CSV table of C-alpha atoms in Angstrom, one decimal:
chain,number,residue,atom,x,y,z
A,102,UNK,CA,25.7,12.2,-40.8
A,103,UNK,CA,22.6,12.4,-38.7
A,104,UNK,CA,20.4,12.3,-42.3
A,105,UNK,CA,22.3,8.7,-42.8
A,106,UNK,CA,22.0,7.1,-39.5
A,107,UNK,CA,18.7,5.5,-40.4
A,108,UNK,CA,19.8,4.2,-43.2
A,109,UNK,CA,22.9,2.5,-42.0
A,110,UNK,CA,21.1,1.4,-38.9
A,111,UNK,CA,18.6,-0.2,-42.1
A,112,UNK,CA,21.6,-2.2,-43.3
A,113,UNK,CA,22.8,-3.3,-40.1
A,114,UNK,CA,19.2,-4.6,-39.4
A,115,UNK,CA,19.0,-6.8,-43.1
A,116,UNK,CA,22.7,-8.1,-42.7
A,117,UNK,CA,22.2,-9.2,-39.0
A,118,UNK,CA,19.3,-11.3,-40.2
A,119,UNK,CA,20.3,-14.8,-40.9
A,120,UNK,CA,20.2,-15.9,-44.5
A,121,UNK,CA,17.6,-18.7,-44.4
A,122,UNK,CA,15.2,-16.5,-41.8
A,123,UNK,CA,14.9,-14.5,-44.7
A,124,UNK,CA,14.6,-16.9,-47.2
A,125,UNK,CA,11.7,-18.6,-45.8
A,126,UNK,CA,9.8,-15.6,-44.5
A,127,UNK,CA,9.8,-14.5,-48.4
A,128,UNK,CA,8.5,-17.5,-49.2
A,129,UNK,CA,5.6,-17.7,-46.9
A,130,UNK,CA,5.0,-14.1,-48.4
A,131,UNK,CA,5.2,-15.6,-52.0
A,132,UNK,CA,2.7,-18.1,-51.0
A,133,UNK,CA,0.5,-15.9,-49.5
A,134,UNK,CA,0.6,-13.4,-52.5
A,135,UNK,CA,0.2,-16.2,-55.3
A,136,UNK,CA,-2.8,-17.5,-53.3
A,137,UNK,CA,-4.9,-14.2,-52.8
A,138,UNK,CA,-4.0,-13.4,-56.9
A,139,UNK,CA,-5.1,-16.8,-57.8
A,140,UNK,CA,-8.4,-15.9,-55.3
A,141,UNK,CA,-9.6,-12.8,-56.9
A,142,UNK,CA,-7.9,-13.7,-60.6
A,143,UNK,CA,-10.8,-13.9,-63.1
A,144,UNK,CA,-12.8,-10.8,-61.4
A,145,UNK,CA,-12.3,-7.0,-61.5
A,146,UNK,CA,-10.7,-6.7,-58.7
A,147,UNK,CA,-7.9,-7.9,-59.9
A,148,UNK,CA,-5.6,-5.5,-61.6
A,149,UNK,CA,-6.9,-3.2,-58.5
A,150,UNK,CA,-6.0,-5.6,-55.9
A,151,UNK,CA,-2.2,-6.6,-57.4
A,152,UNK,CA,-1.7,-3.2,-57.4
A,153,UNK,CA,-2.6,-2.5,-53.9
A,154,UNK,CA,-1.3,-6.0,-52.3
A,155,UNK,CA,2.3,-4.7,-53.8
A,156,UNK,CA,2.3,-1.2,-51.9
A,157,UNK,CA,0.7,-2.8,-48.5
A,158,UNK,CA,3.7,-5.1,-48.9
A,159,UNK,CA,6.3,-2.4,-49.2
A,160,UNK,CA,5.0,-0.6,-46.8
A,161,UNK,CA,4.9,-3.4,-44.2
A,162,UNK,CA,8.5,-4.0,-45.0
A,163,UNK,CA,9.6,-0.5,-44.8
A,164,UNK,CA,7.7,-0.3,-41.7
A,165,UNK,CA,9.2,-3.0,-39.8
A,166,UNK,CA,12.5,-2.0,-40.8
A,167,UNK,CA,12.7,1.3,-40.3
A,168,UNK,CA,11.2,1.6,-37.3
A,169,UNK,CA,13.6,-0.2,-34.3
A,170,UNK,CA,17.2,0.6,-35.1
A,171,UNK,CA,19.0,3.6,-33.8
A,172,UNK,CA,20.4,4.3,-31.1
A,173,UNK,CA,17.8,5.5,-29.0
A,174,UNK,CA,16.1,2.0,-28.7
A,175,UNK,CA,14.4,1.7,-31.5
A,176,UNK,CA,12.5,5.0,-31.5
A,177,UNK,CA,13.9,6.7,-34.2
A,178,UNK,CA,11.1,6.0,-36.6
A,179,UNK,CA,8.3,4.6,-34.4
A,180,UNK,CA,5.6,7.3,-36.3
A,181,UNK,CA,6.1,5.6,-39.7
A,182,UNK,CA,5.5,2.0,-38.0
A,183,UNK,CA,2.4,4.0,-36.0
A,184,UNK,CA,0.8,5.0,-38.6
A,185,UNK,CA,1.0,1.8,-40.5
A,186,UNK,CA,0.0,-0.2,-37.5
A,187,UNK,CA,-3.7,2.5,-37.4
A,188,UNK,CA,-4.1,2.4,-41.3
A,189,UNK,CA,-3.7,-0.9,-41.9
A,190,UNK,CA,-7.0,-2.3,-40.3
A,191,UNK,CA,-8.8,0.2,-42.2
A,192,UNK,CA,-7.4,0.1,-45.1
A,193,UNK,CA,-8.1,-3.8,-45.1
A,194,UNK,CA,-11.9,-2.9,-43.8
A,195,UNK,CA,-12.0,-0.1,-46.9
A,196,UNK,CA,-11.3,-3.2,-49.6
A,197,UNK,CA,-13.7,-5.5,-48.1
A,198,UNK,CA,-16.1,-3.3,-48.8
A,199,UNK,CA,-15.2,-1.4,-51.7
A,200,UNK,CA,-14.5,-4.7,-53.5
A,201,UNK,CA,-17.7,-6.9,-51.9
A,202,UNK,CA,-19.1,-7.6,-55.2
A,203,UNK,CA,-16.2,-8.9,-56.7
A,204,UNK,CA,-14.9,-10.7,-53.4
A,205,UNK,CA,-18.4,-12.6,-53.2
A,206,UNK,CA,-17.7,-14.3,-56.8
A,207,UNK,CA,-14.6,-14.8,-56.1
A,208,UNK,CA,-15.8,-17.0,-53.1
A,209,UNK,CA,-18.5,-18.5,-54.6
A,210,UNK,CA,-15.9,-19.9,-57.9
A,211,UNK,CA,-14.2,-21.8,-54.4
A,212,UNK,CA,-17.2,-22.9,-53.6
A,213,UNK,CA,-18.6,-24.5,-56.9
A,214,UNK,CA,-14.8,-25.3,-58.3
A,215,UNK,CA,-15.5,-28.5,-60.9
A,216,UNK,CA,-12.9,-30.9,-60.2
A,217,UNK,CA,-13.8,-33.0,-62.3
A,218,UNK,CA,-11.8,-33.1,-65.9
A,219,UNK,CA,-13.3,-34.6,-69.1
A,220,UNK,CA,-10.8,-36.9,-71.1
A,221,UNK,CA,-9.5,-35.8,-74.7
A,222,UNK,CA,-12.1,-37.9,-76.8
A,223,UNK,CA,-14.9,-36.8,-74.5
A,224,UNK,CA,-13.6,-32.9,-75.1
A,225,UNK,CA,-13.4,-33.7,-78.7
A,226,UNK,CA,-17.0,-35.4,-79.0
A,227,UNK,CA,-18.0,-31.7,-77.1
A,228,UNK,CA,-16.6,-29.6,-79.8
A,229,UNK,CA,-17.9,-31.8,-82.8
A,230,UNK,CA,-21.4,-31.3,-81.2
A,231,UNK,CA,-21.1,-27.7,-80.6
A,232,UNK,CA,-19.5,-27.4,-84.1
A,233,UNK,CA,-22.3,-28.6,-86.0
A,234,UNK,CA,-24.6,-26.8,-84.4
A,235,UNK,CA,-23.2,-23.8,-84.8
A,236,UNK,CA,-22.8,-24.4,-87.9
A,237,UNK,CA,-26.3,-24.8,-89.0
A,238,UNK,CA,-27.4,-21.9,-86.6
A,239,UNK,CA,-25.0,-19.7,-88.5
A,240,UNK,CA,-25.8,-20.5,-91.3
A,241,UNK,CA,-30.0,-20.0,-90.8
A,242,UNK,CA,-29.3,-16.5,-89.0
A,243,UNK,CA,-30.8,-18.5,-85.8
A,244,UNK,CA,-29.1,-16.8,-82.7
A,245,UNK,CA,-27.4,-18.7,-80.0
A,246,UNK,CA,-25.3,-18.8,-76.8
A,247,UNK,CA,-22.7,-21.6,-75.2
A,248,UNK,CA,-20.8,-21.5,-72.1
A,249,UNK,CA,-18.8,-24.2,-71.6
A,250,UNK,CA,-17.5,-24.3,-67.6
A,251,UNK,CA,-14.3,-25.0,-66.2
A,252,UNK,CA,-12.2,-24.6,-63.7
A,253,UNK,CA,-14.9,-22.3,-62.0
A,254,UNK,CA,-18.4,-23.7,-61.7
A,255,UNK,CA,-21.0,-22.3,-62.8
A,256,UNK,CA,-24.0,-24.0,-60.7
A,257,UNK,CA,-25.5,-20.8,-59.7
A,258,UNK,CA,-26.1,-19.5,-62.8
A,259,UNK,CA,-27.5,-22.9,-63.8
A,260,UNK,CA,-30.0,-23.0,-61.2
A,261,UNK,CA,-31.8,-19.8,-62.4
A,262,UNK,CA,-32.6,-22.1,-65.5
A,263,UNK,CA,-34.0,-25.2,-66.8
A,264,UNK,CA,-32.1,-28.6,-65.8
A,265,UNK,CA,-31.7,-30.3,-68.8
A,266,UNK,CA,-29.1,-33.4,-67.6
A,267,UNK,CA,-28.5,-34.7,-71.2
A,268,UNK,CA,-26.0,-35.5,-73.1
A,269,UNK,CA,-24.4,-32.5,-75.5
A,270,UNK,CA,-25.2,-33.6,-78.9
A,271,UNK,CA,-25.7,-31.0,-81.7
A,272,UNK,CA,-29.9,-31.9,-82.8
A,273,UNK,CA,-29.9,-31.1,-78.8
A,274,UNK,CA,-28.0,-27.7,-79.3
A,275,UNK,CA,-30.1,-26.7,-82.5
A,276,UNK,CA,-33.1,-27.2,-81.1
A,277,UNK,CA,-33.0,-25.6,-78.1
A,278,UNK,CA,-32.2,-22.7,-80.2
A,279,UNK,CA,-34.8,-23.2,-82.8
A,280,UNK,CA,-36.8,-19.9,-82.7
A,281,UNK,CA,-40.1,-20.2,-80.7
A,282,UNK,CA,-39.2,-22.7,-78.1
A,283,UNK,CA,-39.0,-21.6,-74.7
A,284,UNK,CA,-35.9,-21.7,-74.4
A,285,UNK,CA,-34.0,-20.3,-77.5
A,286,UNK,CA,-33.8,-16.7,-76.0
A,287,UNK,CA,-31.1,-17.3,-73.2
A,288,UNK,CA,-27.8,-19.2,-72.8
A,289,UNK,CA,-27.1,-22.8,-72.9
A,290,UNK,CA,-24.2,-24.0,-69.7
A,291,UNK,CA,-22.3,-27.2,-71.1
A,292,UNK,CA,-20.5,-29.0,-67.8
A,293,UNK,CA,-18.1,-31.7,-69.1
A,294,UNK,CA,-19.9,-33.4,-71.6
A,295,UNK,CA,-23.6,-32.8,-70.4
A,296,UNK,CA,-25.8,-30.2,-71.2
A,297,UNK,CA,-26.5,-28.8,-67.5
A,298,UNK,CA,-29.2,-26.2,-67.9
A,299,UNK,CA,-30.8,-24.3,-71.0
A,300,UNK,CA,-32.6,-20.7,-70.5
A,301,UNK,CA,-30.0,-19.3,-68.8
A,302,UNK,CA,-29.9,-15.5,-67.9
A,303,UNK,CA,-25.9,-14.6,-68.5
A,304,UNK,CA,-24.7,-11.3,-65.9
A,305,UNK,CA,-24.5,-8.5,-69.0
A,306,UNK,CA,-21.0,-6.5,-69.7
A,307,UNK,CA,-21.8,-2.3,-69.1
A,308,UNK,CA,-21.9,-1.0,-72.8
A,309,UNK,CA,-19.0,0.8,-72.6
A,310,UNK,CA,-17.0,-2.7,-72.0
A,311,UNK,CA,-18.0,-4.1,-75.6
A,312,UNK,CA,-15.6,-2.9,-78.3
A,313,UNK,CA,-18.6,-1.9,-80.6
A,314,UNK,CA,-21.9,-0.6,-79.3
A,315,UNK,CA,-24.4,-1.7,-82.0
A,316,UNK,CA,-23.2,-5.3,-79.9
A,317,UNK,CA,-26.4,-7.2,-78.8
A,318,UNK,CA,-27.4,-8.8,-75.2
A,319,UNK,CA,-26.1,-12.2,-76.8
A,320,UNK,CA,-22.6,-10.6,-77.1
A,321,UNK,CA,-23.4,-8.4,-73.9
A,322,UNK,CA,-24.1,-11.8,-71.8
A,323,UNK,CA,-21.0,-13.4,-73.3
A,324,UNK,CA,-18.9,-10.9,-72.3
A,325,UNK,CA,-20.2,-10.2,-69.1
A,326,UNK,CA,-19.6,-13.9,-67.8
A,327,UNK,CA,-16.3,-14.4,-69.0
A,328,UNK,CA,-15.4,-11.1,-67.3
A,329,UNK,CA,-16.2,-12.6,-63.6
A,330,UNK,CA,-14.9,-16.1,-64.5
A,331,UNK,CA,-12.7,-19.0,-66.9
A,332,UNK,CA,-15.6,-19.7,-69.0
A,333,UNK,CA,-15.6,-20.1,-72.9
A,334,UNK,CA,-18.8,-18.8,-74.8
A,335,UNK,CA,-19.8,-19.3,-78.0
A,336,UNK,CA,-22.1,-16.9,-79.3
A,337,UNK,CA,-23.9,-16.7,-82.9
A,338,UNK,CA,-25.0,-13.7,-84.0
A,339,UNK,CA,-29.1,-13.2,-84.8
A,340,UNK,CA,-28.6,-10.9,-87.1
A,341,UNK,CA,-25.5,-11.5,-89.3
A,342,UNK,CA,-25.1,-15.4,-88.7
A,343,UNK,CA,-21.0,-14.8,-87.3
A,344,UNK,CA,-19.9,-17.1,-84.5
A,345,UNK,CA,-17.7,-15.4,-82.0
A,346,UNK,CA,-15.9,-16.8,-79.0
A,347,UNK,CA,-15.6,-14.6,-75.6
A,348,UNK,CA,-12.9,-15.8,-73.1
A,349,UNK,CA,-11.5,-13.5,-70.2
A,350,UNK,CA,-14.1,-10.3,-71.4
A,351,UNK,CA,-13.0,-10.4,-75.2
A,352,UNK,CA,-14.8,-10.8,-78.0
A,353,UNK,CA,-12.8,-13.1,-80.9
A,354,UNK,CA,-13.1,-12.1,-84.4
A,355,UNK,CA,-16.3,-13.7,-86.3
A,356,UNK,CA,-14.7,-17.6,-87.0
A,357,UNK,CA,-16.1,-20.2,-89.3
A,358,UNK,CA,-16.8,-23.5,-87.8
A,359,UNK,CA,-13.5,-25.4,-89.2
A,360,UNK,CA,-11.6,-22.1,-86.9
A,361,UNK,CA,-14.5,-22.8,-83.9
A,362,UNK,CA,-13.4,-26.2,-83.3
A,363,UNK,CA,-9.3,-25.2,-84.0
A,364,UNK,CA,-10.0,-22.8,-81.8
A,365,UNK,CA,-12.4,-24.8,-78.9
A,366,UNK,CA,-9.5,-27.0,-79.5
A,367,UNK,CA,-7.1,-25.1,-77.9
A,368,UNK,CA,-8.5,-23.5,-75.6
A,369,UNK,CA,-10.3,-26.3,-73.8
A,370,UNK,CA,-7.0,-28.2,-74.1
A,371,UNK,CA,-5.5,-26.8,-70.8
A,372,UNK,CA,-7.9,-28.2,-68.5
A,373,UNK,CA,-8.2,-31.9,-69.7
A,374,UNK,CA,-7.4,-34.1,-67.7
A,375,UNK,CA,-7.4,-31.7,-64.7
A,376,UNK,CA,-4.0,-30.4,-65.5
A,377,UNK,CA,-3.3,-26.9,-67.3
A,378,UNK,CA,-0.8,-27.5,-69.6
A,379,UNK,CA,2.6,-25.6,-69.8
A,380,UNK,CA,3.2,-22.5,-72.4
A,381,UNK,CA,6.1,-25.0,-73.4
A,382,UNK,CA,3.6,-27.7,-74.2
A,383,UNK,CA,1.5,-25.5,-76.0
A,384,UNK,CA,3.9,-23.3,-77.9
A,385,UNK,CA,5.0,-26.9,-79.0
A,386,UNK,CA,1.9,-27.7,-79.9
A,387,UNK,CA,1.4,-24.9,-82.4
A,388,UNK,CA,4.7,-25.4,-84.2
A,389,UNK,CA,3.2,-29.1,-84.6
A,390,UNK,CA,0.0,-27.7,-86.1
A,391,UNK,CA,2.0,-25.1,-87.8
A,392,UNK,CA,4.2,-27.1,-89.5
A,393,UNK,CA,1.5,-29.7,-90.4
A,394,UNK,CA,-0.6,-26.8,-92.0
A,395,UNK,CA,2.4,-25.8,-94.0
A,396,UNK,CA,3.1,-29.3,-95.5
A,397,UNK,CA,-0.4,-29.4,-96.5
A,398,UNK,CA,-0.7,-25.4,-98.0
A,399,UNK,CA,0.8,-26.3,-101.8
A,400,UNK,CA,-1.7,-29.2,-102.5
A,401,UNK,CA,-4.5,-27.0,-101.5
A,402,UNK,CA,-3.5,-23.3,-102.9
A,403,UNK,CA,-6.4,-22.8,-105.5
A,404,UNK,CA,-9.1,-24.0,-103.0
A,405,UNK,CA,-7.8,-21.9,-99.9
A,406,UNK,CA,-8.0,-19.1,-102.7
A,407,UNK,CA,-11.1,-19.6,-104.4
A,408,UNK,CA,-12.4,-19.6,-100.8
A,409,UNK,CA,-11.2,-16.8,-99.0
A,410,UNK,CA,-13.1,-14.0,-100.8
A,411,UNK,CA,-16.8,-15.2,-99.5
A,412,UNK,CA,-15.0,-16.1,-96.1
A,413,UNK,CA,-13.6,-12.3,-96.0
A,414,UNK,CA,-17.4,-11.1,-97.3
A,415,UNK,CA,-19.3,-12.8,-94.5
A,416,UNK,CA,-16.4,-11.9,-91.8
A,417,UNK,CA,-17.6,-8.2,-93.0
A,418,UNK,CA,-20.8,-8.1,-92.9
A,419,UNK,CA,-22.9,-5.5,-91.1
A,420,UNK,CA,-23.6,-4.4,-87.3
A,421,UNK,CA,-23.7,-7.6,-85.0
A,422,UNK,CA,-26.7,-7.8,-83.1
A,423,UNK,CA,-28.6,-10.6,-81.3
């Protein structure tokens, strides 16, 4: 009977609690939970700090409660709160430090958080721009790379290149990645619809994080930003002429541009306006464009055919590199 007394003495302690003392003290732990994911979501340190947020919190709890009700005021398992009470300073201390790096982008996406939201025609004039140019740079083999900001800014970045302040337009695009000008080497940072900086240096993903090695430092760079933050990059290969986009550290599947601008489309969709839309809203949106697409598939059967073959041929091609 002795081996149960702390756990009926646990019971007793959660039923004498009243009902909405516990209700809102889970809530304010809710809150703070959601707020320190949303913090470091975006960085490394996420799936590692989830993790260790959800055993600090069960151990808190089981600390608390298992720690001040037998009979023996409250003694009974004072070494388990102890022990929590030592470690949990240092443990807190350890993460600071172990994830620094990743805590200091996290604070500087705070900092530089664009709040301001272009409209749908302005989004739409965006992707026609960076459509055509793509276009034309895939298909001259010219190499090229787009990151288009949003929700977390990417001003620091931008200032280690050339303010350019104009307008995105796609003669800009192409030829600032005509080969020989200065600036056709590095990556091109689109904020709303202006082109905010040009000659860019991109942080580069560790080899082992691309899913092929013969990968370039075009692909590298692309990957490596959208690792640390939201961004969307476009990247055109040097070498083969496919267009790729990289969103949260993964590389797409070479697109043509009619698929670039579906899927820019999409993607950039959730943040106009300065509200992310609901997975409701956009599931319903893809049945629309689903539906639409088969209404339209009889007309055009030979074309889609006769096209497919040199669309599978160049999706095929050789080793990417930039």
């Amino acid at each position: 009977m002795q081996l149960l007394q702390p756990i009926q003495n646990l019971l007793n302690r959660v039923t004498g609690y009243p009902i909405w003392e516990v209700a809102l003290e889970l809530l304010v732990i809710w809150v703070l939970v959601y707020a320190l994911v949303r913090f470091v979501q975006g960085t490394r340190a996420a799936g590692a700090m989830k993790g260790m947020l959800v055993i600090f919190l069960v151990l808190l709890v089981l600390a608390r409660l298992l720690s001040g009700g037998g009979d023996d005021g409250g003694r009974s398992l004072q070494r388990i709160a102890y022990l929590y009470d030592k470690l949990a300073a240092l443990v807190a201390l350890g993460l600071v430090v172990v994830f620094q790096p990743e805590l200091r982008r996290a604070l500087i996406r705070v900092g530089e958080a664009s709040f301001f939201r272009s409209s749908p025609t302005e989004v739409s004039r965006v992707i026609d721009a960076i459509e055509q140019a793509c276009k034309l740079l895939s298909r001259a083999k010219f190499g090229g790379i787009i990151a288009i900001e949003r929700q977390a800014g990417l001003g620091t970045l931008a200032d280690t290149g050339t303010k350019i302040g104009a307008e995105v337009s796609a003669p800009l695009l192409q030829t600032i990645f005509y080969p020989g000008t200065a600036l056709h080497d590095l990556a091109v940072i689109i904020r709303g619809t202006v082109v905010a900086a040009a000659g860019v240096q991109l942080p580069m993903a560790e080899p082992g994080d691309m899913p092929d090695p013969s990968f370039g430092a075009r692909h590298r760079a692309a990957v490596g930003l959208t690792k640390e933050c939201d961004a969307i990059v476009v990247v055109v290969s040097e070498e083969t002429g496919n267009i790729r986009i990289a969103e949260r550290g993964k590389l797409s599947r070479p697109l043509d541009h009619e698929e670039l601008r579906a899927e820019l489309k999409l993607r950039l969709a959730t943040t106009t306006n300065g509200k992310a839309k609901t997975a409701a809203e956009e599931a319903t949106e893809r049945i629309l464009e689903a539906a639409e697409v088969a209404t339209t598939v009889p007309t055009n059967t030979k074309e889609t055919s006769a096209k497919e073959e040199p669309k599978q041929e160049q999706k095929t091609t050789g080793e990417e590199a930039a």
